[in-house]
Amino acid sequence: MDKKKYIQEINKVVAEGKYHDTWDSLSQYRVPEWYRGAKFGIFIHWGVYAVPAFRNEWYPRNMYIQGSPEYEHHIKTYGKQKDFGYKDFIPMFKAENFNADQWAEIFKAAGANYIVQVAEHHDGFQMYRSEVSHYNAFEMGPRRDIAAELKKAVEDKGIIYGASSHRFEHWFFMGHGKEFESDIKEPLKCGDFYWPAMPEPDLQDLSASCPTEEYMEDWLVRTCEIVDRYCPAVVYFDWWIQHSALKPYLKKFAAYYYNRMTEQGREGIINYKHDAFMFGCAVVDIERGQFASPKPYIWQTDTAVARNSWCYTENNQYKTANEILCNLVDVVSKNGRMLLNIGPKADGTIPEEDRRILLEIGEWLKINGEAVYGSSVWRISTEGPTEVVEGQFSDGEFKGFTSEDIRFTVNGSYIYAFILKYPEDGVVRIKSLAEKDAAKLPHFHGIIKNVSVLGFDERPGWKRTEDALVVRTESVKSSKPVVIRILAD
């Protein structure tokens, strides 16, 4: 690829399009309608790191950190790093059982509105056909255009295709391999698998290591290539793109992406973390966490079926479907969306536990989807004693909810109350729908015409008191959230 020529084309599209590479211009961006209605997506961490399947997807970095569990495991299992490096896993990454149509069927059954494939992780191996580097899935390993196959399969099922780039962290990701005798050594040049393998900076200090112009131009070209080749309706960025040095390139990419989508009559979104974008120019994402209160803006959480890893490992510590559903409901009630990650095996199969969790979520959404998809935030979002911890990396332990913990959405004529743990006696008290004097400013002072329970034939008894809307059932039993539908006028 002639990178200089490609950059000239990028500059031309930015100069001539609706969006330019300034925050003032990018602030014209509006979240598209399809994403406003979408509430549930599937993230896919799948790459060469699925071959060792040890601890997590940071294996390619950690196997070069002397004394780490990955370092010791690697030597014991594969030999010394100078004889068997990370690159030597590539021929073992065959994806011989990968079937994009089967994946799409599972995603459809799970109730996913969109998927986001990790197109390139920190390790630098591209899971798509590329002219930038030979180290991609089309030329090595599977020798297939994974992204193209997956995009076609999911779009055939009516699911939106998205792609993520974690490339920027590659600047330092393989750097520890230069600290001892390994297969990571100079000379390294642009396009090499390990390049540039710079010393790892203080990751909390964004001024500690400044990538070169060559590296940032390479990042821009790689990311724009994904847009031009696959036209993803979601472009997701991992952390470190908030680095001050990347800001001009990040703005240029956003303008290029929005302009390209506009040219095709399509609308896309960019997910970002850590205020990498000026607020309002893209969609904020909270990694493994959420907000404690509803927001007036649309946001997203990305989390995983496993607590310990984003990729497949032999010892993944799985969450339950109920825990994930409770978090999904909490997020949706606060104007968020959930991007739930799975980690396929190196052979291309989705692990049975990942599959089981997805299908269990899908069965619940088949019954209760009307309260989720296309819903909006009600005048309050939460009721009950359990406090949700705000911020990223707060999903390490499931705290559990009580029968008094309720979440709300609204859709058309209905208010939906999600009872996160249905009471054993079948009596639900929704305080936010109490019949109080208007002077006391109740949360709801309209007329309730009917109450029903999604997924159950029983017609519940109900009445409004000054303290609550009291709903009584006899046959309603569930280990997952139960949705009470309230017809209001």
GROMACS .gro file of C-alpha atoms in nm:
model
  489
    1MET     CA    1   0.000   0.000   0.000
    2ASP     CA    2   0.112   0.353  -0.079
    3LYS     CA    3   0.043   0.508   0.262
    4LYS     CA    4   0.124   0.862   0.154
    5LYS     CA    5  -0.130   0.841  -0.125
    6TYR     CA    6  -0.389   0.694   0.111
    7ILE     CA    7  -0.333   0.977   0.360
    8GLN     CA    8  -0.382   1.228   0.078
    9GLU     CA    9  -0.719   1.065   0.007
   10ILE     CA   10  -0.808   1.077   0.375
   11ASN     CA   11  -0.724   1.448   0.386
   12LYS     CA   12  -0.933   1.510   0.077
   13VAL     CA   13  -1.240   1.337   0.222
   14VAL     CA   14  -1.203   1.536   0.544
   15ALA     CA   15  -1.158   1.866   0.359
   16GLU     CA   16  -1.452   1.818   0.123
   17GLY     CA   17  -1.702   1.640   0.348
   18LYS     CA   18  -1.962   1.762   0.593
   19TYR     CA   19  -1.740   1.682   0.889
   20HIS     CA   20  -1.396   1.831   0.940
   21ASP     CA   21  -1.123   1.739   1.186
   22THR     CA   22  -1.220   1.986   1.457
   23TRP     CA   23  -1.431   1.935   1.767
   24ASP     CA   24  -1.654   2.222   1.654
   25SER     CA   25  -1.735   2.036   1.334
   26LEU     CA   26  -1.756   1.688   1.489
   27SER     CA   27  -1.999   1.817   1.752
   28GLN     CA   28  -2.261   1.825   1.474
   29TYR     CA   29  -2.272   1.447   1.507
   30ARG     CA   30  -2.600   1.295   1.624
   31VAL     CA   31  -2.652   0.940   1.747
   32PRO     CA   32  -2.841   0.750   1.475
   33GLU     CA   33  -3.191   0.615   1.532
   34TRP     CA   34  -3.086   0.252   1.489
   35TYR     CA   35  -2.852   0.281   1.787
   36ARG     CA   36  -3.112   0.459   1.999
   37GLY     CA   37  -3.336   0.153   1.966
   38ALA     CA   38  -3.055  -0.102   2.000
   39LYS     CA   39  -2.981  -0.211   2.356
   40PHE     CA   40  -2.777  -0.529   2.335
   41GLY     CA   41  -2.465  -0.609   2.137
   42ILE     CA   42  -2.205  -0.884   2.132
   43PHE     CA   43  -1.831  -0.818   2.151
   44ILE     CA   44  -1.591  -1.079   2.009
   45HIS     CA   45  -1.232  -1.109   2.131
   46TRP     CA   46  -1.080  -1.367   1.900
   47GLY     CA   47  -0.726  -1.382   1.774
   48VAL     CA   48  -0.390  -1.556   1.799
   49TYR     CA   49  -0.403  -1.527   2.179
   50ALA     CA   50  -0.676  -1.794   2.172
   51VAL     CA   51  -0.406  -2.053   2.092
   52PRO     CA   52  -0.220  -2.045   2.426
   53ALA     CA   53  -0.556  -1.970   2.597
   54PHE     CA   54  -0.375  -1.894   2.920
   55ARG     CA   55  -0.491  -1.636   3.177
   56ASN     CA   56  -0.615  -1.369   2.931
   57GLU     CA   57  -0.570  -1.185   2.600
   58TRP     CA   58  -0.262  -1.002   2.731
   59TYR     CA   59  -0.062  -1.320   2.695
   60PRO     CA   60   0.147  -1.176   2.406
   61ARG     CA   61   0.271  -0.898   2.634
   62ASN     CA   62   0.303  -1.093   2.955
   63MET     CA   63   0.487  -1.391   2.807
   64TYR     CA   64   0.782  -1.153   2.763
   65ILE     CA   65   0.773  -1.021   3.120
   66GLN     CA   66   1.034  -1.219   3.307
   67GLY     CA   67   0.897  -1.394   3.614
   68SER     CA   68   0.530  -1.354   3.521
   69PRO     CA   69   0.299  -1.659   3.522
   70GLU     CA   70   0.274  -1.632   3.143
   71TYR     CA   71   0.653  -1.619   3.107
   72GLU     CA   72   0.699  -1.933   3.316
   73HIS     CA   73   0.407  -2.112   3.150
   74HIS     CA   74   0.541  -2.031   2.807
   75ILE     CA   75   0.886  -2.172   2.873
   76LYS     CA   76   0.743  -2.485   3.033
   77THR     CA   77   0.489  -2.546   2.757
   78TYR     CA   78   0.650  -2.414   2.436
   79GLY     CA   79   1.014  -2.346   2.512
   80LYS     CA   80   1.224  -2.034   2.551
   81GLN     CA   81   1.101  -1.713   2.389
   82LYS     CA   82   1.406  -1.691   2.164
   83ASP     CA   83   1.312  -2.027   2.013
   84PHE     CA   84   0.933  -2.003   2.020
   85GLY     CA   85   0.794  -1.651   2.024
   86TYR     CA   86   0.442  -1.518   1.999
   87LYS     CA   87   0.464  -1.511   1.618
   88ASP     CA   88   0.502  -1.890   1.623
   89PHE     CA   89   0.144  -1.927   1.743
   90ILE     CA   90   0.016  -1.786   1.413
   91PRO     CA   91   0.043  -2.114   1.214
   92MET     CA   92  -0.139  -2.285   1.504
   93PHE     CA   93  -0.428  -2.040   1.475
   94LYS     CA   94  -0.615  -2.227   1.203
   95ALA     CA   95  -0.982  -2.148   1.277
   96GLU     CA   96  -1.059  -2.475   1.101
   97ASN     CA   97  -1.409  -2.499   1.250
   98PHE     CA   98  -1.508  -2.134   1.208
   99ASN     CA   99  -1.853  -2.103   1.055
  100ALA     CA  100  -1.976  -1.745   1.038
  101ASP     CA  101  -2.334  -1.853   0.966
  102GLN     CA  102  -2.345  -2.065   1.280
  103TRP     CA  103  -2.210  -1.774   1.483
  104ALA     CA  104  -2.475  -1.545   1.335
  105GLU     CA  105  -2.750  -1.791   1.425
  106ILE     CA  106  -2.633  -1.793   1.788
  107PHE     CA  107  -2.612  -1.412   1.796
  108LYS     CA  108  -2.962  -1.386   1.651
  109ALA     CA  109  -3.097  -1.633   1.904
  110ALA     CA  110  -2.927  -1.431   2.179
  111GLY     CA  111  -3.128  -1.124   2.081
  112ALA     CA  112  -2.830  -0.915   1.973
  113ASN     CA  113  -2.894  -0.595   1.779
  114TYR     CA  114  -2.530  -0.551   1.679
  115ILE     CA  115  -2.191  -0.717   1.710
  116VAL     CA  116  -1.843  -0.571   1.739
  117GLN     CA  117  -1.554  -0.785   1.620
  118VAL     CA  118  -1.206  -0.708   1.748
  119ALA     CA  119  -1.046  -0.636   1.413
  120GLU     CA  120  -0.701  -0.584   1.564
  121HIS     CA  121  -0.602  -0.632   1.925
  122HIS     CA  122  -0.290  -0.504   2.103
  123ASP     CA  123  -0.092  -0.799   1.965
  124GLY     CA  124  -0.097  -0.648   1.614
  125PHE     CA  125  -0.251  -0.940   1.425
  126GLN     CA  126  -0.524  -0.819   1.190
  127MET     CA  127  -0.837  -1.034   1.180
  128TYR     CA  128  -0.918  -0.908   0.831
  129ARG     CA  129  -0.768  -0.876   0.485
  130SER     CA  130  -0.520  -0.590   0.478
  131GLU     CA  131  -0.276  -0.420   0.245
  132VAL     CA  132  -0.093  -0.254   0.535
  133SER     CA  133   0.076  -0.562   0.680
  134HIS     CA  134   0.114  -0.927   0.582
  135TYR     CA  135   0.037  -1.030   0.940
  136ASN     CA  136  -0.334  -1.073   0.889
  137ALA     CA  137  -0.583  -1.359   0.894
  138PHE     CA  138  -0.622  -1.358   0.517
  139GLU     CA  139  -0.254  -1.424   0.450
  140MET     CA  140  -0.158  -1.618   0.763
  141GLY     CA  141  -0.316  -1.851   1.017
  142PRO     CA  142  -0.676  -1.912   0.904
  143ARG     CA  143  -0.603  -1.768   0.556
  144ARG     CA  144  -0.957  -1.636   0.542
  145ASP     CA  145  -1.109  -1.289   0.550
  146ILE     CA  146  -1.271  -1.339   0.888
  147ALA     CA  147  -1.422  -0.990   0.897
  148ALA     CA  148  -1.585  -1.022   0.555
  149GLU     CA  149  -1.737  -1.361   0.637
  150LEU     CA  150  -1.868  -1.244   0.972
  151LYS     CA  151  -2.007  -0.917   0.835
  152LYS     CA  152  -2.205  -1.095   0.564
  153ALA     CA  153  -2.335  -1.362   0.800
  154VAL     CA  154  -2.465  -1.126   1.067
  155GLU     CA  155  -2.608  -0.874   0.824
  156ASP     CA  156  -2.798  -1.157   0.655
  157LYS     CA  157  -2.962  -1.209   0.996
  158GLY     CA  158  -3.046  -0.840   1.032
  159ILE     CA  159  -2.770  -0.775   1.284
  160ILE     CA  160  -2.551  -0.464   1.260
  161TYR     CA  161  -2.178  -0.524   1.203
  162GLY     CA  162  -1.914  -0.329   1.393
  163ALA     CA  163  -1.538  -0.349   1.434
  164SER     CA  164  -1.294  -0.243   1.703
  165SER     CA  165  -0.932  -0.135   1.692
  166HIS     CA  166  -0.700  -0.180   1.989
  167ARG     CA  167  -0.400  -0.103   1.773
  168PHE     CA  168  -0.269   0.210   1.940
  169GLU     CA  169  -0.150   0.021   2.248
  170HIS     CA  170   0.071  -0.192   2.023
  171TRP     CA  171   0.323   0.092   2.045
  172PHE     CA  172   0.454  -0.060   2.368
  173PHE     CA  173   0.274  -0.394   2.391
  174MET     CA  174   0.563  -0.616   2.285
  175GLY     CA  175   0.839  -0.396   2.430
  176HIS     CA  176   0.938  -0.625   2.718
  177GLY     CA  177   1.066  -0.875   2.464
  178LYS     CA  178   1.369  -0.654   2.406
  179GLU     CA  179   1.476  -0.682   2.771
  180PHE     CA  180   1.620  -1.033   2.733
  181GLU     CA  181   1.706  -1.280   2.461
  182SER     CA  182   1.385  -1.337   2.270
  183ASP     CA  183   1.257  -1.327   1.914
  184ILE     CA  184   1.172  -0.957   1.954
  185LYS     CA  185   1.486  -0.772   1.853
  186GLU     CA  186   1.608  -0.503   1.624
  187PRO     CA  187   1.596  -0.418   1.346
  188LEU     CA  188   1.220  -0.374   1.343
  189LYS     CA  189   1.054  -0.177   1.068
  190CYS     CA  190   0.704  -0.053   0.996
  191GLY     CA  191   0.488  -0.346   0.884
  192ASP     CA  192   0.675  -0.601   1.094
  193PHE     CA  193   0.459  -0.796   1.336
  194TYR     CA  194   0.635  -0.677   1.650
  195TRP     CA  195   0.718  -0.323   1.537
  196PRO     CA  196   0.785  -0.092   1.715
  197ALA     CA  197   0.800  -0.272   2.055
  198MET     CA  198   0.889   0.042   2.247
  199PRO     CA  199   0.958   0.047   2.622
  200GLU     CA  200   0.634   0.035   2.819
  201PRO     CA  201   0.552   0.376   2.970
  202ASP     CA  202   0.373   0.459   3.290
  203LEU     CA  203   0.025   0.384   3.159
  204GLN     CA  204  -0.128   0.647   3.387
  205ASP     CA  205   0.102   0.917   3.248
  206LEU     CA  206   0.005   0.995   2.890
  207SER     CA  207   0.310   1.214   2.843
  208ALA     CA  208   0.553   0.938   2.942
  209SER     CA  209   0.587   0.793   2.592
  210CYS     CA  210   0.500   0.979   2.275
  211PRO     CA  211   0.446   0.767   1.963
  212THR     CA  212   0.619   0.881   1.647
  213GLU     CA  213   0.447   1.044   1.353
  214GLU     CA  214   0.522   0.732   1.147
  215TYR     CA  215   0.342   0.514   1.400
  216MET     CA  216   0.038   0.743   1.423
  217GLU     CA  217   0.009   0.767   1.046
  218ASP     CA  218   0.023   0.388   1.030
  219TRP     CA  219  -0.255   0.377   1.292
  220LEU     CA  220  -0.467   0.617   1.087
  221VAL     CA  221  -0.422   0.422   0.767
  222ARG     CA  222  -0.499   0.088   0.932
  223THR     CA  223  -0.816   0.222   1.091
  224CYS     CA  224  -0.941   0.394   0.777
  225GLU     CA  225  -0.872   0.076   0.581
  226ILE     CA  226  -1.120  -0.107   0.808
  227VAL     CA  227  -1.380   0.159   0.730
  228ASP     CA  228  -1.325   0.145   0.354
  229ARG     CA  229  -1.313  -0.233   0.331
  230TYR     CA  230  -1.593  -0.329   0.574
  231CYS     CA  231  -1.801  -0.016   0.639
  232PRO     CA  232  -1.871  -0.101   1.005
  233ALA     CA  233  -2.169   0.077   1.158
  234VAL     CA  234  -1.982   0.076   1.490
  235VAL     CA  235  -1.616   0.161   1.536
  236TYR     CA  236  -1.500   0.086   1.888
  237PHE     CA  237  -1.173   0.211   2.037
  238ASP     CA  238  -1.003   0.075   2.343
  239TRP     CA  239  -0.813   0.289   2.594
  240TRP     CA  240  -0.487   0.484   2.532
  241ILE     CA  241  -0.635   0.666   2.233
  242GLN     CA  242  -0.684   0.953   2.479
  243HIS     CA  243  -0.309   1.019   2.442
  244SER     CA  244  -0.261   1.386   2.358
  245ALA     CA  245  -0.030   1.304   2.067
  246LEU     CA  246  -0.305   1.111   1.890
  247LYS     CA  247  -0.573   1.383   1.912
  248PRO     CA  248  -0.515   1.530   1.564
  249TYR     CA  249  -0.527   1.182   1.409
  250LEU     CA  250  -0.829   1.080   1.614
  251LYS     CA  251  -1.022   1.385   1.496
  252LYS     CA  252  -0.915   1.320   1.140
  253PHE     CA  253  -1.032   0.961   1.162
  254ALA     CA  254  -1.371   1.062   1.306
  255ALA     CA  255  -1.428   1.314   1.028
  256TYR     CA  256  -1.323   1.059   0.767
  257TYR     CA  257  -1.551   0.790   0.910
  258TYR     CA  258  -1.857   1.012   0.945
  259ASN     CA  259  -1.805   1.148   0.594
  260ARG     CA  260  -1.765   0.803   0.440
  261MET     CA  261  -2.081   0.682   0.613
  262THR     CA  262  -2.268   0.993   0.496
  263GLU     CA  263  -2.155   0.930   0.136
  264GLN     CA  264  -2.320   0.588   0.155
  265GLY     CA  265  -2.638   0.716   0.315
  266ARG     CA  266  -2.556   0.532   0.635
  267GLU     CA  267  -2.508   0.634   0.998
  268GLY     CA  268  -2.241   0.500   1.226
  269ILE     CA  269  -2.118   0.548   1.578
  270ILE     CA  270  -1.779   0.561   1.748
  271ASN     CA  271  -1.734   0.421   2.100
  272TYR     CA  272  -1.460   0.570   2.313
  273LYS     CA  273  -1.330   0.573   2.671
  274HIS     CA  274  -1.156   0.816   2.906
  275ASP     CA  275  -1.270   1.137   2.735
  276ALA     CA  276  -1.066   1.057   2.425
  277PHE     CA  277  -1.330   1.251   2.228
  278MET     CA  278  -1.485   1.583   2.309
  279PHE     CA  279  -1.821   1.507   2.468
  280GLY     CA  280  -2.100   1.486   2.212
  281CYS     CA  281  -1.878   1.389   1.918
  282ALA     CA  282  -1.910   1.012   1.977
  283VAL     CA  283  -2.061   0.765   2.226
  284VAL     CA  284  -1.896   0.717   2.564
  285ASP     CA  285  -1.823   0.363   2.684
  286ILE     CA  286  -1.764   0.241   3.040
  287GLU     CA  287  -1.545  -0.071   3.058
  288ARG     CA  288  -1.679  -0.340   3.290
  289GLY     CA  289  -1.890  -0.086   3.474
  290GLN     CA  290  -2.180   0.154   3.456
  291PHE     CA  291  -2.339   0.469   3.590
  292ALA     CA  292  -2.526   0.481   3.917
  293SER     CA  293  -2.794   0.716   3.783
  294PRO     CA  294  -2.967   0.774   3.447
  295LYS     CA  295  -2.798   0.999   3.193
  296PRO     CA  296  -2.954   1.241   2.945
  297TYR     CA  297  -2.711   1.112   2.682
  298ILE     CA  298  -2.674   0.768   2.525
  299TRP     CA  299  -2.388   0.558   2.657
  300GLN     CA  300  -2.261   0.201   2.654
  301THR     CA  301  -2.099  -0.049   2.886
  302ASP     CA  302  -1.872  -0.322   2.757
  303THR     CA  303  -1.840  -0.628   2.975
  304ALA     CA  304  -1.783  -1.001   2.933
  305VAL     CA  305  -1.938  -1.336   3.013
  306ALA     CA  306  -1.615  -1.413   3.203
  307ARG     CA  307  -1.476  -1.213   3.492
  308ASN     CA  308  -1.109  -1.295   3.438
  309SER     CA  309  -1.058  -1.263   3.064
  310TRP     CA  310  -1.194  -1.121   2.741
  311CYS     CA  311  -1.065  -1.414   2.537
  312TYR     CA  312  -1.114  -1.787   2.568
  313THR     CA  313  -0.904  -1.954   2.834
  314GLU     CA  314  -0.932  -2.303   2.978
  315ASN     CA  315  -1.017  -2.162   3.322
  316ASN     CA  316  -1.261  -1.882   3.252
  317GLN     CA  317  -1.466  -1.773   3.553
  318TYR     CA  318  -1.815  -1.726   3.417
  319LYS     CA  319  -2.097  -1.503   3.532
  320THR     CA  320  -2.451  -1.636   3.536
  321ALA     CA  321  -2.707  -1.534   3.276
  322ASN     CA  322  -2.917  -1.387   3.557
  323GLU     CA  323  -2.634  -1.161   3.671
  324ILE     CA  324  -2.581  -1.038   3.315
  325LEU     CA  325  -2.953  -0.979   3.266
  326CYS     CA  326  -2.981  -0.781   3.591
  327ASN     CA  327  -2.694  -0.562   3.475
  328LEU     CA  328  -2.845  -0.527   3.127
  329VAL     CA  329  -3.174  -0.410   3.278
  330ASP     CA  330  -2.994  -0.167   3.509
  331VAL     CA  331  -2.794  -0.024   3.219
  332VAL     CA  332  -3.094   0.010   2.985
  333SER     CA  333  -3.298   0.185   3.255
  334LYS     CA  334  -3.025   0.451   3.270
  335ASN     CA  335  -3.012   0.516   2.892
  336GLY     CA  336  -2.726   0.274   2.828
  337ARG     CA  337  -2.654  -0.021   2.603
  338MET     CA  338  -2.464  -0.339   2.686
  339LEU     CA  339  -2.189  -0.482   2.466
  340LEU     CA  340  -2.134  -0.834   2.601
  341ASN     CA  341  -1.811  -1.010   2.512
  342ILE     CA  342  -1.750  -1.375   2.428
  343GLY     CA  343  -1.420  -1.546   2.347
  344PRO     CA  344  -1.420  -1.815   2.076
  345LYS     CA  345  -1.165  -2.096   2.075
  346ALA     CA  346  -0.869  -2.102   1.835
  347ASP     CA  347  -1.048  -2.354   1.612
  348GLY     CA  348  -1.335  -2.109   1.558
  349THR     CA  349  -1.595  -2.267   1.781
  350ILE     CA  350  -1.785  -2.076   2.047
  351PRO     CA  351  -1.729  -2.241   2.388
  352GLU     CA  352  -2.031  -2.426   2.520
  353GLU     CA  353  -2.061  -2.208   2.831
  354ASP     CA  354  -2.050  -1.885   2.625
  355ARG     CA  355  -2.312  -2.031   2.395
  356ARG     CA  356  -2.535  -2.144   2.681
  357ILE     CA  357  -2.527  -1.800   2.844
  358LEU     CA  358  -2.609  -1.624   2.517
  359LEU     CA  359  -2.903  -1.852   2.445
  360GLU     CA  360  -3.035  -1.815   2.800
  361ILE     CA  361  -3.024  -1.436   2.759
  362GLY     CA  362  -3.198  -1.471   2.425
  363GLU     CA  363  -3.482  -1.677   2.571
  364TRP     CA  364  -3.544  -1.405   2.830
  365LEU     CA  365  -3.535  -1.132   2.565
  366LYS     CA  366  -3.787  -1.318   2.348
  367ILE     CA  367  -4.038  -1.278   2.628
  368ASN     CA  368  -3.937  -0.941   2.766
  369GLY     CA  369  -3.785  -0.765   2.465
  370GLU     CA  370  -4.069  -0.514   2.430
  371ALA     CA  371  -3.954  -0.361   2.759
  372VAL     CA  372  -3.595  -0.339   2.636
  373TYR     CA  373  -3.567  -0.277   2.261
  374GLY     CA  374  -3.671   0.071   2.155
  375SER     CA  375  -3.753   0.167   2.514
  376SER     CA  376  -3.674   0.499   2.674
  377VAL     CA  377  -3.581   0.620   3.018
  378TRP     CA  378  -3.879   0.678   3.245
  379ARG     CA  379  -3.893   0.976   3.481
  380ILE     CA  380  -3.701   0.765   3.731
  381SER     CA  381  -3.491   0.462   3.654
  382THR     CA  382  -3.436   0.282   3.983
  383GLU     CA  383  -3.610   0.193   4.304
  384GLY     CA  384  -3.481  -0.013   4.593
  385PRO     CA  385  -3.205  -0.039   4.852
  386THR     CA  386  -2.919  -0.193   4.657
  387GLU     CA  387  -2.662   0.063   4.545
  388VAL     CA  388  -2.486   0.016   4.212
  389VAL     CA  389  -2.119   0.108   4.218
  390GLU     CA  390  -2.041   0.368   3.954
  391GLY     CA  391  -1.735   0.358   3.733
  392GLN     CA  392  -1.527   0.119   3.529
  393PHE     CA  393  -1.404  -0.223   3.645
  394SER     CA  394  -1.683  -0.252   3.901
  395ASP     CA  395  -1.829  -0.582   3.780
  396GLY     CA  396  -1.580  -0.810   3.951
  397GLU     CA  397  -1.836  -0.940   4.197
  398PHE     CA  398  -2.212  -0.967   4.168
  399LYS     CA  399  -2.365  -0.802   4.470
  400GLY     CA  400  -2.715  -0.938   4.413
  401PHE     CA  401  -3.049  -0.762   4.431
  402THR     CA  402  -3.354  -0.781   4.657
  403SER     CA  403  -3.725  -0.804   4.578
  404GLU     CA  404  -3.745  -0.429   4.641
  405ASP     CA  405  -3.495  -0.351   4.364
  406ILE     CA  406  -3.687  -0.238   4.057
  407ARG     CA  407  -3.583  -0.080   3.728
  408PHE     CA  408  -3.806   0.112   3.487
  409THR     CA  409  -3.838   0.183   3.116
  410VAL     CA  410  -4.118   0.325   2.905
  411ASN     CA  411  -4.226   0.227   2.555
  412GLY     CA  412  -4.539   0.374   2.394
  413SER     CA  413  -4.839   0.333   2.622
  414TYR     CA  414  -4.660   0.114   2.872
  415ILE     CA  415  -4.442   0.165   3.174
  416TYR     CA  416  -4.230  -0.142   3.245
  417ALA     CA  417  -4.117  -0.235   3.595
  418PHE     CA  418  -3.838  -0.493   3.609
  419ILE     CA  419  -3.845  -0.680   3.941
  420LEU     CA  420  -3.482  -0.790   3.967
  421LYS     CA  421  -3.553  -1.062   4.224
  422TYR     CA  422  -3.913  -1.172   4.224
  423PRO     CA  423  -4.052  -1.216   4.578
  424GLU     CA  424  -4.140  -1.567   4.688
  425ASP     CA  425  -4.479  -1.458   4.820
  426GLY     CA  426  -4.570  -1.306   4.483
  427VAL     CA  427  -4.643  -0.960   4.626
  428VAL     CA  428  -4.468  -0.668   4.457
  429ARG     CA  429  -4.479  -0.314   4.592
  430ILE     CA  430  -4.381  -0.046   4.341
  431LYS     CA  431  -4.344   0.270   4.546
  432SER     CA  432  -4.275   0.491   4.246
  433LEU     CA  433  -4.633   0.430   4.128
  434ALA     CA  434  -4.801   0.516   4.459
  435GLU     CA  435  -5.131   0.706   4.458
  436LYS     CA  436  -5.030   1.018   4.646
  437ASP     CA  437  -5.164   1.368   4.663
  438ALA     CA  438  -5.046   1.566   4.361
  439ALA     CA  439  -4.914   1.831   4.595
  440LYS     CA  440  -4.657   1.579   4.713
  441LEU     CA  441  -4.524   1.546   4.358
  442PRO     CA  442  -4.548   1.169   4.306
  443HIS     CA  443  -4.341   1.005   4.037
  444PHE     CA  444  -4.661   0.916   3.851
  445HIS     CA  445  -4.999   1.083   3.883
  446GLY     CA  446  -5.167   0.939   3.576
  447ILE     CA  447  -5.425   0.665   3.538
  448ILE     CA  448  -5.329   0.298   3.545
  449LYS     CA  449  -5.568   0.102   3.326
  450ASN     CA  450  -5.422  -0.247   3.343
  451VAL     CA  451  -5.134  -0.450   3.484
  452SER     CA  452  -4.990  -0.772   3.342
  453VAL     CA  453  -4.677  -0.983   3.376
  454LEU     CA  454  -4.476  -1.057   3.062
  455GLY     CA  455  -4.440  -1.427   2.992
  456PHE     CA  456  -4.715  -1.541   3.233
  457ASP     CA  457  -5.083  -1.610   3.166
  458GLU     CA  458  -5.194  -1.521   3.516
  459ARG     CA  459  -5.388  -1.199   3.546
  460PRO     CA  460  -5.242  -1.039   3.859
  461GLY     CA  461  -5.444  -0.862   4.120
  462TRP     CA  462  -5.341  -0.501   4.169
  463LYS     CA  463  -5.436  -0.180   4.343
  464ARG     CA  464  -5.283   0.159   4.406
  465THR     CA  465  -5.242   0.273   4.760
  466GLU     CA  466  -5.089   0.591   4.894
  467ASP     CA  467  -4.766   0.399   4.942
  468ALA     CA  468  -4.731   0.182   4.633
  469LEU     CA  469  -4.879   0.004   4.337
  470VAL     CA  470  -4.932  -0.339   4.490
  471VAL     CA  471  -4.928  -0.633   4.247
  472ARG     CA  472  -5.023  -0.982   4.368
  473THR     CA  473  -4.951  -1.304   4.184
  474GLU     CA  474  -4.975  -1.673   4.272
  475SER     CA  475  -4.810  -1.862   3.987
  476VAL     CA  476  -4.529  -1.625   3.888
  477LYS     CA  477  -4.193  -1.783   3.969
  478SER     CA  478  -3.860  -1.696   3.810
  479SER     CA  479  -3.490  -1.690   3.890
  480LYS     CA  480  -3.446  -1.403   3.647
  481PRO     CA  481  -3.590  -1.050   3.635
  482VAL     CA  482  -3.968  -1.042   3.595
  483VAL     CA  483  -4.127  -0.760   3.397
  484ILE     CA  484  -4.457  -0.605   3.503
  485ARG     CA  485  -4.626  -0.415   3.221
  486ILE     CA  486  -4.839  -0.119   3.326
  487LEU     CA  487  -5.084   0.029   3.077
  488ALA     CA  488  -5.109   0.397   3.159
  489ASP     CA  489  -5.322   0.684   3.040
   0.00000   0.00000   0.00000
